[in-house]
């Protein structure tokens, strides 16, 4: 096994001003995300923050919202800015990981089916082993553009797990991700 880096993707204040922001699932997500970060740090796995910048008003640097949400109090090993949906293409993250010999990623953050899923797919295509920590991802209800059906956050997570499992990532709980990090760290030492 290989050393794991934990990616904390787009957990930034930009989302707080989006019309779809919904805090109903935030407490459970926040608890899982904090546990994952604390566990990764305890196991010596680098925790990497990823922030998203684009032309949307709340995602512009000038908005003052492109910053980690206040409840994230860890000191990341590194922070990268991305301008596309995945964290690897234009951020400098891939070079940083490769320079450290990191070939396994644990994916967490906001939004499950967008930047987290896209990062998992691209990472897999680039040869990284990927643990997708669904309970440490957050998403929101979405409405199908043709049928009008509303998909709940739970349905969005389930769909993401379905399309990633066995092809692009291992779908793991926080506890499973931390066990895998610990095993990888033992084999690296």
PDB file of N, CA and C in Angstrom, residues 24 37 54 58 67 72 81 85-86 96 119-121 128 130 135 137 160 163 166:
ATOM      1  N   UNK A  24     -29.414  21.248   6.531  1.00  0.00           N
ATOM      2  CA  UNK A  24     -29.989  20.085   7.219  1.00  0.00           C
ATOM      3  C   UNK A  24     -28.997  18.935   7.360  1.00  0.00           C
ATOM      4  N   UNK A  37     -10.428  14.249   9.246  1.00  0.00           N
ATOM      5  CA  UNK A  37      -9.235  15.100   9.305  1.00  0.00           C
ATOM      6  C   UNK A  37      -8.398  14.760  10.534  1.00  0.00           C
ATOM      7  N   UNK A  54     -13.793  30.511  -9.680  1.00  0.00           N
ATOM      8  CA  UNK A  54     -14.277  30.662 -11.051  1.00  0.00           C
ATOM      9  C   UNK A  54     -14.990  32.002 -11.192  1.00  0.00           C
ATOM     10  N   UNK A  58     -19.811  34.279  -6.097  1.00  0.00           N
ATOM     11  CA  UNK A  58     -19.346  33.840  -4.782  1.00  0.00           C
ATOM     12  C   UNK A  58     -18.075  32.996  -4.835  1.00  0.00           C
ATOM     13  N   UNK A  67     -12.520  30.873   0.986  1.00  0.00           N
ATOM     14  CA  UNK A  67     -11.747  30.566   2.200  1.00  0.00           C
ATOM     15  C   UNK A  67     -12.429  29.389   2.879  1.00  0.00           C
ATOM     16  N   UNK A  72     -13.581  24.544   9.979  1.00  0.00           N
ATOM     17  CA  UNK A  72     -12.356  23.808   9.617  1.00  0.00           C
ATOM     18  C   UNK A  72     -11.184  24.498  10.305  1.00  0.00           C
ATOM     19  N   UNK A  81      -5.537  25.884  -5.273  1.00  0.00           N
ATOM     20  CA  UNK A  81      -6.676  26.541  -5.915  1.00  0.00           C
ATOM     21  C   UNK A  81      -6.919  25.841  -7.248  1.00  0.00           C
ATOM     22  N   UNK A  85     -13.551  21.373 -12.305  1.00  0.00           N
ATOM     23  CA  UNK A  85     -14.246  20.528 -11.341  1.00  0.00           C
ATOM     24  C   UNK A  85     -13.357  19.549 -10.596  1.00  0.00           C
ATOM     25  N   UNK A  86     -12.248  19.124 -11.171  1.00  0.00           N
ATOM     26  CA  UNK A  86     -11.390  18.187 -10.455  1.00  0.00           C
ATOM     27  C   UNK A  86     -10.205  18.924  -9.837  1.00  0.00           C
ATOM     28  N   UNK A  96       2.640  18.081  -6.596  1.00  0.00           N
ATOM     29  CA  UNK A  96       2.905  18.044  -5.154  1.00  0.00           C
ATOM     30  C   UNK A  96       2.824  16.595  -4.651  1.00  0.00           C
ATOM     31  N   UNK A 119     -13.009  14.546  -9.153  1.00  0.00           N
ATOM     32  CA  UNK A 119     -11.639  14.333  -8.690  1.00  0.00           C
ATOM     33  C   UNK A 119     -11.340  12.847  -8.573  1.00  0.00           C
ATOM     34  N   UNK A 120     -12.279  12.070  -8.047  1.00  0.00           N
ATOM     35  CA  UNK A 120     -12.070  10.623  -7.928  1.00  0.00           C
ATOM     36  C   UNK A 120     -11.850   9.986  -9.299  1.00  0.00           C
ATOM     37  N   UNK A 121     -12.648  10.372 -10.278  1.00  0.00           N
ATOM     38  CA  UNK A 121     -12.524   9.795 -11.623  1.00  0.00           C
ATOM     39  C   UNK A 121     -11.179  10.152 -12.257  1.00  0.00           C
ATOM     40  N   UNK A 128      -3.864   6.871  -9.517  1.00  0.00           N
ATOM     41  CA  UNK A 128      -3.932   6.904  -8.052  1.00  0.00           C
ATOM     42  C   UNK A 128      -4.943   5.874  -7.565  1.00  0.00           C
ATOM     43  N   UNK A 130      -7.905   5.301  -5.024  1.00  0.00           N
ATOM     44  CA  UNK A 130      -8.843   6.286  -4.502  1.00  0.00           C
ATOM     45  C   UNK A 130      -9.803   5.655  -3.504  1.00  0.00           C
ATOM     46  N   UNK A 135     -19.525   9.552   3.476  1.00  0.00           N
ATOM     47  CA  UNK A 135     -20.122  10.225   4.629  1.00  0.00           C
ATOM     48  C   UNK A 135     -19.393  11.527   4.956  1.00  0.00           C
ATOM     49  N   UNK A 137     -18.676  13.676   2.615  1.00  0.00           N
ATOM     50  CA  UNK A 137     -18.977  14.572   1.495  1.00  0.00           C
ATOM     51  C   UNK A 137     -20.357  15.161   1.745  1.00  0.00           C
ATOM     52  N   UNK A 160     -23.675   8.469  -6.758  1.00  0.00           N
ATOM     53  CA  UNK A 160     -22.232   8.655  -6.896  1.00  0.00           C
ATOM     54  C   UNK A 160     -21.485   7.396  -6.475  1.00  0.00           C
ATOM     55  N   UNK A 163     -21.770   4.711  -9.287  1.00  0.00           N
ATOM     56  CA  UNK A 163     -20.974   4.876 -10.507  1.00  0.00           C
ATOM     57  C   UNK A 163     -19.470   4.855 -10.247  1.00  0.00           C
ATOM     58  N   UNK A 166     -15.782   0.213  -7.591  1.00  0.00           N
ATOM     59  CA  UNK A 166     -15.186  -0.844  -8.385  1.00  0.00           C
ATOM     60  C   UNK A 166     -14.605  -0.393  -9.710  1.00  0.00           C
TER      61      UNK A 166
END
